[in-house]
Amino acid sequence: VNGVKVHNLAHLARLVEQCDSDYIRFDLEWKKVIVLHTSSGRAATPDILSINCIPAAASQGLLEEDPQLPADLTLLCQPSMADSEIVGDDEAVAVGERQARL
C-alpha cells in the first residue's frame, strides 16, 4: 500500500485508515495495480456497504488490534510504472475521478 509491504490484515487496515495522500495505490500480484482517489473511496464506502448488505467496513476492534509487525519495517516496496502492466486503454480506469471517455 503506497509502497509499504503489507504484513497482515490488521496492518493493511491500519495503512488504509491512516492514508493521508490524495491517492492510495495497491500493488497486487501479476503486476496488477489499483489506484483509488482516497477521499472518493471513503465517501463511497457507506453506499458500497449498504448495497452489498455488509454491516461494517472492518471487524470490530481490527484497527485497535496490534498488527504484530516485524521489528524492521524499513523494507519498502518501490513501485514503478515498469512494475505495472496495462494491456489496453479500456483496462485503465481512474477510480474516483470522472473520465471524459466514460
PDB file of N, CA and C in Angstrom:
ATOM      1  N   VAL A   1       0.860  -1.170   0.000  1.00  0.00           N
ATOM      2  CA  VAL A   1       0.000   0.000   0.000  1.00  0.00           C
ATOM      3  C   VAL A   1       0.903   1.229   0.000  1.00  0.00           C
ATOM      4  N   ASN A   2       0.808   2.005  -1.070  1.00  0.00           N
ATOM      5  CA  ASN A   2       1.641   3.204  -1.219  1.00  0.00           C
ATOM      6  C   ASN A   2       3.118   2.924  -0.938  1.00  0.00           C
ATOM      7  N   GLY A   3       3.590   1.769  -1.400  1.00  0.00           N
ATOM      8  CA  GLY A   3       4.999   1.430  -1.263  1.00  0.00           C
ATOM      9  C   GLY A   3       5.374   0.698   0.007  1.00  0.00           C
ATOM     10  N   VAL A   4       4.429   0.477   0.904  1.00  0.00           N
ATOM     11  CA  VAL A   4       4.707  -0.229   2.157  1.00  0.00           C
ATOM     12  C   VAL A   4       4.256  -1.681   2.015  1.00  0.00           C
ATOM     13  N   LYS A   5       5.145  -2.608   2.329  1.00  0.00           N
ATOM     14  CA  LYS A   5       4.806  -4.025   2.266  1.00  0.00           C
ATOM     15  C   LYS A   5       3.813  -4.358   3.378  1.00  0.00           C
ATOM     16  N   VAL A   6       2.713  -4.998   3.018  1.00  0.00           N
ATOM     17  CA  VAL A   6       1.671  -5.365   3.982  1.00  0.00           C
ATOM     18  C   VAL A   6       2.039  -6.703   4.618  1.00  0.00           C
ATOM     19  N   HIS A   7       1.996  -6.751   5.954  1.00  0.00           N
ATOM     20  CA  HIS A   7       2.384  -7.962   6.674  1.00  0.00           C
ATOM     21  C   HIS A   7       1.194  -8.820   7.090  1.00  0.00           C
ATOM     22  N   ASN A   8       0.041  -8.220   7.321  1.00  0.00           N
ATOM     23  CA  ASN A   8      -1.145  -8.987   7.692  1.00  0.00           C
ATOM     24  C   ASN A   8      -2.378  -8.092   7.536  1.00  0.00           C
ATOM     25  N   LEU A   9      -3.546  -8.648   7.783  1.00  0.00           N
ATOM     26  CA  LEU A   9      -4.794  -7.910   7.575  1.00  0.00           C
ATOM     27  C   LEU A   9      -4.910  -6.695   8.491  1.00  0.00           C
ATOM     28  N   ALA A  10      -4.486  -6.832   9.738  1.00  0.00           N
ATOM     29  CA  ALA A  10      -4.546  -5.688  10.662  1.00  0.00           C
ATOM     30  C   ALA A  10      -3.634  -4.562  10.171  1.00  0.00           C
ATOM     31  N   HIS A  11      -2.481  -4.917   9.630  1.00  0.00           N
ATOM     32  CA  HIS A  11      -1.555  -3.923   9.087  1.00  0.00           C
ATOM     33  C   HIS A  11      -2.178  -3.233   7.875  1.00  0.00           C
ATOM     34  N   LEU A  12      -2.807  -4.006   6.989  1.00  0.00           N
ATOM     35  CA  LEU A  12      -3.485  -3.436   5.819  1.00  0.00           C
ATOM     36  C   LEU A  12      -4.570  -2.450   6.245  1.00  0.00           C
ATOM     37  N   ALA A  13      -5.393  -2.843   7.198  1.00  0.00           N
ATOM     38  CA  ALA A  13      -6.473  -1.972   7.668  1.00  0.00           C
ATOM     39  C   ALA A  13      -5.919  -0.667   8.221  1.00  0.00           C
ATOM     40  N   ARG A  14      -4.834  -0.755   8.969  1.00  0.00           N
ATOM     41  CA  ARG A  14      -4.223   0.445   9.550  1.00  0.00           C
ATOM     42  C   ARG A  14      -3.636   1.347   8.462  1.00  0.00           C
ATOM     43  N   LEU A  15      -2.972   0.767   7.462  1.00  0.00           N
ATOM     44  CA  LEU A  15      -2.398   1.562   6.369  1.00  0.00           C
ATOM     45  C   LEU A  15      -3.482   2.310   5.599  1.00  0.00           C
ATOM     46  N   VAL A  16      -4.586   1.631   5.321  1.00  0.00           N
ATOM     47  CA  VAL A  16      -5.685   2.264   4.584  1.00  0.00           C
ATOM     48  C   VAL A  16      -6.320   3.358   5.429  1.00  0.00           C
ATOM     49  N   GLU A  17      -6.573   3.076   6.686  1.00  0.00           N
ATOM     50  CA  GLU A  17      -7.213   4.044   7.582  1.00  0.00           C
ATOM     51  C   GLU A  17      -6.350   5.289   7.773  1.00  0.00           C
ATOM     52  N   GLN A  18      -5.046   5.117   7.843  1.00  0.00           N
ATOM     53  CA  GLN A  18      -4.148   6.235   8.118  1.00  0.00           C
ATOM     54  C   GLN A  18      -3.651   6.948   6.863  1.00  0.00           C
ATOM     55  N   CYS A  19      -4.075   6.510   5.696  1.00  0.00           N
ATOM     56  CA  CYS A  19      -3.614   7.131   4.450  1.00  0.00           C
ATOM     57  C   CYS A  19      -4.082   8.582   4.394  1.00  0.00           C
ATOM     58  N   ASP A  20      -3.139   9.503   4.219  1.00  0.00           N
ATOM     59  CA  ASP A  20      -3.495  10.917   4.133  1.00  0.00           C
ATOM     60  C   ASP A  20      -3.096  11.533   2.788  1.00  0.00           C
ATOM     61  N   SER A  21      -2.727  10.694   1.824  1.00  0.00           N
ATOM     62  CA  SER A  21      -2.394  11.207   0.495  1.00  0.00           C
ATOM     63  C   SER A  21      -3.660  11.258  -0.365  1.00  0.00           C
ATOM     64  N   ASP A  22      -3.602  11.966  -1.472  1.00  0.00           N
ATOM     65  CA  ASP A  22      -4.762  12.093  -2.357  1.00  0.00           C
ATOM     66  C   ASP A  22      -5.168  10.758  -2.967  1.00  0.00           C
ATOM     67  N   TYR A  23      -4.188   9.902  -3.220  1.00  0.00           N
ATOM     68  CA  TYR A  23      -4.446   8.606  -3.844  1.00  0.00           C
ATOM     69  C   TYR A  23      -3.836   7.507  -2.998  1.00  0.00           C
ATOM     70  N   ILE A  24      -4.428   6.319  -3.092  1.00  0.00           N
ATOM     71  CA  ILE A  24      -3.873   5.153  -2.423  1.00  0.00           C
ATOM     72  C   ILE A  24      -3.637   4.090  -3.490  1.00  0.00           C
ATOM     73  N   ARG A  25      -2.427   3.530  -3.473  1.00  0.00           N
ATOM     74  CA  ARG A  25      -2.017   2.577  -4.506  1.00  0.00           C
ATOM     75  C   ARG A  25      -1.852   1.201  -3.883  1.00  0.00           C
ATOM     76  N   PHE A  26      -2.461   0.203  -4.534  1.00  0.00           N
ATOM     77  CA  PHE A  26      -2.330  -1.189  -4.134  1.00  0.00           C
ATOM     78  C   PHE A  26      -1.610  -1.932  -5.257  1.00  0.00           C
ATOM     79  N   ASP A  27      -0.416  -2.428  -4.984  1.00  0.00           N
ATOM     80  CA  ASP A  27       0.316  -3.247  -5.950  1.00  0.00           C
ATOM     81  C   ASP A  27      -0.013  -4.704  -5.647  1.00  0.00           C
ATOM     82  N   LEU A  28      -0.667  -5.367  -6.605  1.00  0.00           N
ATOM     83  CA  LEU A  28      -1.130  -6.730  -6.423  1.00  0.00           C
ATOM     84  C   LEU A  28      -0.219  -7.711  -7.157  1.00  0.00           C
ATOM     85  N   GLU A  29      -0.543  -8.975  -7.041  1.00  0.00           N
ATOM     86  CA  GLU A  29       0.196  -9.992  -7.781  1.00  0.00           C
ATOM     87  C   GLU A  29      -0.022  -9.811  -9.275  1.00  0.00           C
ATOM     88  N   TRP A  30       0.842 -10.430 -10.050  1.00  0.00           N
ATOM     89  CA  TRP A  30       0.744 -10.425 -11.507  1.00  0.00           C
ATOM     90  C   TRP A  30       0.829  -9.019 -12.089  1.00  0.00           C
ATOM     91  N   LYS A  31       1.568  -8.139 -11.412  1.00  0.00           N
ATOM     92  CA  LYS A  31       1.816  -6.773 -11.886  1.00  0.00           C
ATOM     93  C   LYS A  31       0.531  -5.958 -12.049  1.00  0.00           C
ATOM     94  N   LYS A  32      -0.491  -6.303 -11.308  1.00  0.00           N
ATOM     95  CA  LYS A  32      -1.742  -5.546 -11.336  1.00  0.00           C
ATOM     96  C   LYS A  32      -1.668  -4.443 -10.293  1.00  0.00           C
ATOM     97  N   VAL A  33      -2.171  -3.280 -10.640  1.00  0.00           N
ATOM     98  CA  VAL A  33      -2.129  -2.117  -9.755  1.00  0.00           C
ATOM     99  C   VAL A  33      -3.517  -1.494  -9.688  1.00  0.00           C
ATOM    100  N   ILE A  34      -3.940  -1.142  -8.487  1.00  0.00           N
ATOM    101  CA  ILE A  34      -5.195  -0.416  -8.282  1.00  0.00           C
ATOM    102  C   ILE A  34      -4.837   0.900  -7.606  1.00  0.00           C
ATOM    103  N   VAL A  35      -5.313   1.998  -8.175  1.00  0.00           N
ATOM    104  CA  VAL A  35      -5.107   3.321  -7.582  1.00  0.00           C
ATOM    105  C   VAL A  35      -6.479   3.938  -7.356  1.00  0.00           C
ATOM    106  N   LEU A  36      -6.760   4.305  -6.120  1.00  0.00           N
ATOM    107  CA  LEU A  36      -8.048   4.899  -5.764  1.00  0.00           C
ATOM    108  C   LEU A  36      -7.847   6.322  -5.270  1.00  0.00           C
ATOM    109  N   HIS A  37      -8.790   7.179  -5.598  1.00  0.00           N
ATOM    110  CA  HIS A  37      -8.814   8.530  -5.039  1.00  0.00           C
ATOM    111  C   HIS A  37      -9.299   8.358  -3.600  1.00  0.00           C
ATOM    112  N   THR A  38      -8.455   8.675  -2.649  1.00  0.00           N
ATOM    113  CA  THR A  38      -8.704   8.345  -1.247  1.00  0.00           C
ATOM    114  C   THR A  38     -10.010   8.918  -0.709  1.00  0.00           C
ATOM    115  N   SER A  39     -10.246  10.204  -0.896  1.00  0.00           N
ATOM    116  CA  SER A  39     -11.457  10.809  -0.326  1.00  0.00           C
ATOM    117  C   SER A  39     -12.716  10.297  -1.023  1.00  0.00           C
ATOM    118  N   SER A  40     -12.656  10.038  -2.323  1.00  0.00           N
ATOM    119  CA  SER A  40     -13.819   9.492  -3.033  1.00  0.00           C
ATOM    120  C   SER A  40     -14.121   8.077  -2.558  1.00  0.00           C
ATOM    121  N   GLY A  41     -13.072   7.302  -2.323  1.00  0.00           N
ATOM    122  CA  GLY A  41     -13.259   5.944  -1.816  1.00  0.00           C
ATOM    123  C   GLY A  41     -13.895   5.932  -0.442  1.00  0.00           C
ATOM    124  N   ARG A  42     -13.426   6.820   0.410  1.00  0.00           N
ATOM    125  CA  ARG A  42     -14.011   6.900   1.756  1.00  0.00           C
ATOM    126  C   ARG A  42     -15.464   7.366   1.701  1.00  0.00           C
ATOM    127  N   ALA A  43     -15.758   8.312   0.819  1.00  0.00           N
ATOM    128  CA  ALA A  43     -17.129   8.814   0.691  1.00  0.00           C
ATOM    129  C   ALA A  43     -18.068   7.737   0.148  1.00  0.00           C
ATOM    130  N   ALA A  44     -17.552   6.848  -0.705  1.00  0.00           N
ATOM    131  CA  ALA A  44     -18.379   5.804  -1.316  1.00  0.00           C
ATOM    132  C   ALA A  44     -18.569   4.590  -0.409  1.00  0.00           C
ATOM    133  N   THR A  45     -17.748   4.446   0.609  1.00  0.00           N
ATOM    134  CA  THR A  45     -17.782   3.258   1.456  1.00  0.00           C
ATOM    135  C   THR A  45     -19.157   2.966   2.057  1.00  0.00           C
ATOM    136  N   PRO A  46     -19.865   3.925   2.660  1.00  0.00           N
ATOM    137  CA  PRO A  46     -21.183   3.607   3.229  1.00  0.00           C
ATOM    138  C   PRO A  46     -22.168   3.066   2.189  1.00  0.00           C
ATOM    139  N   ASP A  47     -22.178   3.639   0.991  1.00  0.00           N
ATOM    140  CA  ASP A  47     -23.077   3.150  -0.060  1.00  0.00           C
ATOM    141  C   ASP A  47     -22.690   1.745  -0.506  1.00  0.00           C
ATOM    142  N   ILE A  48     -21.404   1.494  -0.670  1.00  0.00           N
ATOM    143  CA  ILE A  48     -20.935   0.166  -1.088  1.00  0.00           C
ATOM    144  C   ILE A  48     -21.318  -0.877  -0.046  1.00  0.00           C
ATOM    145  N   LEU A  49     -21.136  -0.554   1.222  1.00  0.00           N
ATOM    146  CA  LEU A  49     -21.510  -1.479   2.291  1.00  0.00           C
ATOM    147  C   LEU A  49     -23.010  -1.746   2.281  1.00  0.00           C
ATOM    148  N   SER A  50     -23.801  -0.701   2.144  1.00  0.00           N
ATOM    149  CA  SER A  50     -25.255  -0.833   2.150  1.00  0.00           C
ATOM    150  C   SER A  50     -25.755  -1.656   0.964  1.00  0.00           C
ATOM    151  N   ILE A  51     -25.280  -1.343  -0.223  1.00  0.00           N
ATOM    152  CA  ILE A  51     -25.709  -2.049  -1.439  1.00  0.00           C
ATOM    153  C   ILE A  51     -25.396  -3.537  -1.347  1.00  0.00           C
ATOM    154  N   ASN A  52     -24.285  -3.884  -0.727  1.00  0.00           N
ATOM    155  CA  ASN A  52     -23.853  -5.274  -0.652  1.00  0.00           C
ATOM    156  C   ASN A  52     -24.195  -5.945   0.678  1.00  0.00           C
ATOM    157  N   CYS A  53     -25.044  -5.278   1.488  1.00  0.00           N
ATOM    158  CA  CYS A  53     -25.505  -5.816   2.774  1.00  0.00           C
ATOM    159  C   CYS A  53     -24.344  -6.227   3.684  1.00  0.00           C
ATOM    160  N   ILE A  54     -23.333  -5.376   3.732  1.00  0.00           N
ATOM    161  CA  ILE A  54     -22.179  -5.613   4.601  1.00  0.00           C
ATOM    162  C   ILE A  54     -22.346  -4.705   5.817  1.00  0.00           C
ATOM    163  N   PRO A  55     -22.371  -5.258   7.020  1.00  0.00           N
ATOM    164  CA  PRO A  55     -22.683  -4.455   8.202  1.00  0.00           C
ATOM    165  C   PRO A  55     -21.620  -3.434   8.607  1.00  0.00           C
ATOM    166  N   ALA A  56     -20.356  -3.681   8.292  1.00  0.00           N
ATOM    167  CA  ALA A  56     -19.295  -2.756   8.716  1.00  0.00           C
ATOM    168  C   ALA A  56     -18.111  -2.859   7.760  1.00  0.00           C
ATOM    169  N   ALA A  57     -17.327  -1.792   7.704  1.00  0.00           N
ATOM    170  CA  ALA A  57     -16.159  -1.779   6.818  1.00  0.00           C
ATOM    171  C   ALA A  57     -15.038  -2.678   7.341  1.00  0.00           C
ATOM    172  N   ALA A  58     -15.014  -2.928   8.636  1.00  0.00           N
ATOM    173  CA  ALA A  58     -13.981  -3.778   9.231  1.00  0.00           C
ATOM    174  C   ALA A  58     -14.558  -4.469  10.456  1.00  0.00           C
ATOM    175  N   SER A  59     -13.956  -5.562  10.824  1.00  0.00           N
ATOM    176  CA  SER A  59     -14.364  -6.263  12.035  1.00  0.00           C
ATOM    177  C   SER A  59     -14.147  -5.366  13.245  1.00  0.00           C
ATOM    178  N   GLN A  60     -15.013  -5.516  14.238  1.00  0.00           N
ATOM    179  CA  GLN A  60     -14.892  -4.714  15.443  1.00  0.00           C
ATOM    180  C   GLN A  60     -13.521  -4.951  16.082  1.00  0.00           C
ATOM    181  N   GLY A  61     -12.817  -3.884  16.378  1.00  0.00           N
ATOM    182  CA  GLY A  61     -11.529  -3.979  17.034  1.00  0.00           C
ATOM    183  C   GLY A  61     -10.343  -4.190  16.110  1.00  0.00           C
ATOM    184  N   LEU A  62     -10.573  -4.353  14.800  1.00  0.00           N
ATOM    185  CA  LEU A  62      -9.459  -4.627  13.888  1.00  0.00           C
ATOM    186  C   LEU A  62      -8.428  -3.508  13.893  1.00  0.00           C
ATOM    187  N   LEU A  63      -8.891  -2.260  13.894  1.00  0.00           N
ATOM    188  CA  LEU A  63      -7.955  -1.142  13.860  1.00  0.00           C
ATOM    189  C   LEU A  63      -7.232  -0.941  15.190  1.00  0.00           C
ATOM    190  N   GLU A  64      -7.814  -1.442  16.281  1.00  0.00           N
ATOM    191  CA  GLU A  64      -7.157  -1.336  17.579  1.00  0.00           C
ATOM    192  C   GLU A  64      -6.218  -2.509  17.822  1.00  0.00           C
ATOM    193  N   GLU A  65      -6.376  -3.565  17.029  1.00  0.00           N
ATOM    194  CA  GLU A  65      -5.576  -4.772  17.190  1.00  0.00           C
ATOM    195  C   GLU A  65      -4.106  -4.492  16.882  1.00  0.00           C
ATOM    196  N   ASP A  66      -3.219  -5.101  17.646  1.00  0.00           N
ATOM    197  CA  ASP A  66      -1.785  -4.982  17.386  1.00  0.00           C
ATOM    198  C   ASP A  66      -1.470  -5.780  16.126  1.00  0.00           C
ATOM    199  N   PRO A  67      -0.962  -5.122  15.081  1.00  0.00           N
ATOM    200  CA  PRO A  67      -0.706  -5.855  13.841  1.00  0.00           C
ATOM    201  C   PRO A  67       0.493  -6.798  13.916  1.00  0.00           C
ATOM    202  N   GLN A  68       1.228  -6.822  15.039  1.00  0.00           N
ATOM    203  CA  GLN A  68       2.368  -7.711  15.244  1.00  0.00           C
ATOM    204  C   GLN A  68       3.338  -7.644  14.069  1.00  0.00           C
ATOM    205  N   LEU A  69       3.858  -6.451  13.847  1.00  0.00           N
ATOM    206  CA  LEU A  69       4.759  -6.212  12.730  1.00  0.00           C
ATOM    207  C   LEU A  69       6.187  -6.608  13.081  1.00  0.00           C
ATOM    208  N   PRO A  70       6.975  -6.959  12.069  1.00  0.00           N
ATOM    209  CA  PRO A  70       8.387  -7.250  12.308  1.00  0.00           C
ATOM    210  C   PRO A  70       9.096  -6.016  12.868  1.00  0.00           C
ATOM    211  N   ALA A  71      10.183  -6.227  13.579  1.00  0.00           N
ATOM    212  CA  ALA A  71      10.911  -5.117  14.192  1.00  0.00           C
ATOM    213  C   ALA A  71      11.454  -4.143  13.154  1.00  0.00           C
ATOM    214  N   ASP A  72      11.872  -4.635  11.996  1.00  0.00           N
ATOM    215  CA  ASP A  72      12.453  -3.777  10.965  1.00  0.00           C
ATOM    216  C   ASP A  72      11.441  -3.542   9.853  1.00  0.00           C
ATOM    217  N   LEU A  73      10.840  -2.371   9.876  1.00  0.00           N
ATOM    218  CA  LEU A  73       9.866  -2.033   8.831  1.00  0.00           C
ATOM    219  C   LEU A  73      10.468  -1.100   7.790  1.00  0.00           C
ATOM    220  N   THR A  74      11.773  -1.136   7.639  1.00  0.00           N
ATOM    221  CA  THR A  74      12.405  -0.254   6.656  1.00  0.00           C
ATOM    222  C   THR A  74      12.258  -0.792   5.244  1.00  0.00           C
ATOM    223  N   LEU A  75      11.793  -2.032   5.108  1.00  0.00           N
ATOM    224  CA  LEU A  75      11.607  -2.591   3.778  1.00  0.00           C
ATOM    225  C   LEU A  75      10.389  -1.965   3.122  1.00  0.00           C
ATOM    226  N   LEU A  76      10.629  -1.199   2.124  1.00  0.00           N
ATOM    227  CA  LEU A  76       9.544  -0.601   1.361  1.00  0.00           C
ATOM    228  C   LEU A  76       9.576  -1.157  -0.042  1.00  0.00           C
ATOM    229  N   CYS A  77       8.418  -1.446  -0.575  1.00  0.00           N
ATOM    230  CA  CYS A  77       8.337  -1.785  -1.991  1.00  0.00           C
ATOM    231  C   CYS A  77       8.585  -0.486  -2.744  1.00  0.00           C
ATOM    232  N   GLN A  78       9.211  -0.549  -3.853  1.00  0.00           N
ATOM    233  CA  GLN A  78       9.443   0.640  -4.665  1.00  0.00           C
ATOM    234  C   GLN A  78       8.708   0.468  -5.988  1.00  0.00           C
ATOM    235  N   PRO A  79       7.395   0.697  -6.005  1.00  0.00           N
ATOM    236  CA  PRO A  79       6.640   0.506  -7.239  1.00  0.00           C
ATOM    237  C   PRO A  79       7.056   1.523  -8.286  1.00  0.00           C
ATOM    238  N   SER A  80       7.035   1.089  -9.505  1.00  0.00           N
ATOM    239  CA  SER A  80       7.305   1.988 -10.622  1.00  0.00           C
ATOM    240  C   SER A  80       6.374   1.597 -11.750  1.00  0.00           C
ATOM    241  N   MET A  81       6.297   2.421 -12.748  1.00  0.00           N
ATOM    242  CA  MET A  81       5.447   2.093 -13.885  1.00  0.00           C
ATOM    243  C   MET A  81       5.945   0.823 -14.571  1.00  0.00           C
ATOM    244  N   ALA A  82       7.220   0.499 -14.462  1.00  0.00           N
ATOM    245  CA  ALA A  82       7.751  -0.726 -15.049  1.00  0.00           C
ATOM    246  C   ALA A  82       7.170  -1.956 -14.358  1.00  0.00           C
ATOM    247  N   ASP A  83       6.712  -1.795 -13.119  1.00  0.00           N
ATOM    248  CA  ASP A  83       6.107  -2.901 -12.397  1.00  0.00           C
ATOM    249  C   ASP A  83       4.660  -3.125 -12.789  1.00  0.00           C
ATOM    250  N   SER A  84       4.075  -2.192 -13.525  1.00  0.00           N
ATOM    251  CA  SER A  84       2.659  -2.237 -13.864  1.00  0.00           C
ATOM    252  C   SER A  84       2.483  -2.710 -15.295  1.00  0.00           C
ATOM    253  N   GLU A  85       1.365  -3.349 -15.509  1.00  0.00           N
ATOM    254  CA  GLU A  85       1.064  -3.814 -16.858  1.00  0.00           C
ATOM    255  C   GLU A  85      -0.356  -3.412 -17.207  1.00  0.00           C
ATOM    256  N   ILE A  86      -0.501  -2.609 -18.240  1.00  0.00           N
ATOM    257  CA  ILE A  86      -1.821  -2.242 -18.747  1.00  0.00           C
ATOM    258  C   ILE A  86      -1.863  -2.708 -20.188  1.00  0.00           C
ATOM    259  N   VAL A  87      -2.761  -3.644 -20.470  1.00  0.00           N
ATOM    260  CA  VAL A  87      -2.803  -4.254 -21.791  1.00  0.00           C
ATOM    261  C   VAL A  87      -3.443  -3.333 -22.805  1.00  0.00           C
ATOM    262  N   GLY A  88      -4.527  -2.674 -22.433  1.00  0.00           N
ATOM    263  CA  GLY A  88      -5.216  -1.783 -23.356  1.00  0.00           C
ATOM    264  C   GLY A  88      -5.807  -0.603 -22.624  1.00  0.00           C
ATOM    265  N   ASP A  89      -6.159   0.435 -23.377  1.00  0.00           N
ATOM    266  CA  ASP A  89      -6.725   1.635 -22.763  1.00  0.00           C
ATOM    267  C   ASP A  89      -8.004   1.343 -21.997  1.00  0.00           C
ATOM    268  N   ASP A  90      -8.782   0.357 -22.458  1.00  0.00           N
ATOM    269  CA  ASP A  90     -10.046   0.050 -21.800  1.00  0.00           C
ATOM    270  C   ASP A  90      -9.839  -0.533 -20.406  1.00  0.00           C
ATOM    271  N   GLU A  91      -8.654  -1.069 -20.138  1.00  0.00           N
ATOM    272  CA  GLU A  91      -8.386  -1.668 -18.836  1.00  0.00           C
ATOM    273  C   GLU A  91      -7.900  -0.653 -17.814  1.00  0.00           C
ATOM    274  N   ALA A  92      -7.514   0.528 -18.270  1.00  0.00           N
ATOM    275  CA  ALA A  92      -7.017   1.563 -17.365  1.00  0.00           C
ATOM    276  C   ALA A  92      -8.180   2.434 -16.921  1.00  0.00           C
ATOM    277  N   VAL A  93      -8.483   2.392 -15.647  1.00  0.00           N
ATOM    278  CA  VAL A  93      -9.601   3.161 -15.118  1.00  0.00           C
ATOM    279  C   VAL A  93      -9.132   3.926 -13.893  1.00  0.00           C
ATOM    280  N   ALA A  94      -9.381   5.204 -13.872  1.00  0.00           N
ATOM    281  CA  ALA A  94      -9.088   6.007 -12.688  1.00  0.00           C
ATOM    282  C   ALA A  94     -10.320   5.964 -11.805  1.00  0.00           C
ATOM    283  N   VAL A  95     -10.231   5.288 -10.697  1.00  0.00           N
ATOM    284  CA  VAL A  95     -11.367   5.124  -9.812  1.00  0.00           C
ATOM    285  C   VAL A  95     -11.511   6.365  -8.954  1.00  0.00           C
ATOM    286  N   GLY A  96     -12.716   6.919  -8.898  1.00  0.00           N
ATOM    287  CA  GLY A  96     -12.979   8.066  -8.043  1.00  0.00           C
ATOM    288  C   GLY A  96     -12.848   9.393  -8.748  1.00  0.00           C
ATOM    289  N   GLU A  97     -12.530   9.375 -10.024  1.00  0.00           N
ATOM    290  CA  GLU A  97     -12.471  10.609 -10.787  1.00  0.00           C
ATOM    291  C   GLU A  97     -13.294  10.435 -12.049  1.00  0.00           C
ATOM    292  N   ARG A  98     -13.942  11.508 -12.455  1.00  0.00           N
ATOM    293  CA  ARG A  98     -14.736  11.454 -13.677  1.00  0.00           C
ATOM    294  C   ARG A  98     -13.805  11.438 -14.881  1.00  0.00           C
ATOM    295  N   GLN A  99     -14.123  10.583 -15.823  1.00  0.00           N
ATOM    296  CA  GLN A  99     -13.339  10.471 -17.045  1.00  0.00           C
ATOM    297  C   GLN A  99     -14.199  10.899 -18.225  1.00  0.00           C
ATOM    298  N   ALA A 100     -13.613  11.616 -19.153  1.00  0.00           N
ATOM    299  CA  ALA A 100     -14.346  12.101 -20.323  1.00  0.00           C
ATOM    300  C   ALA A 100     -14.831  10.945 -21.181  1.00  0.00           C
ATOM    301  N   ARG A 101     -14.058   9.845 -21.245  1.00  0.00           N
ATOM    302  CA  ARG A 101     -14.431   8.721 -22.095  1.00  0.00           C
ATOM    303  C   ARG A 101     -15.521   7.859 -21.492  1.00  0.00           C
ATOM    304  N   LEU A 102     -15.769   7.959 -20.201  1.00  0.00           N
ATOM    305  CA  LEU A 102     -16.765   7.099 -19.569  1.00  0.00           C
ATOM    306  C   LEU A 102     -18.092   7.461 -20.105  1.00  0.00           C
TER     307      LEU A 102
END
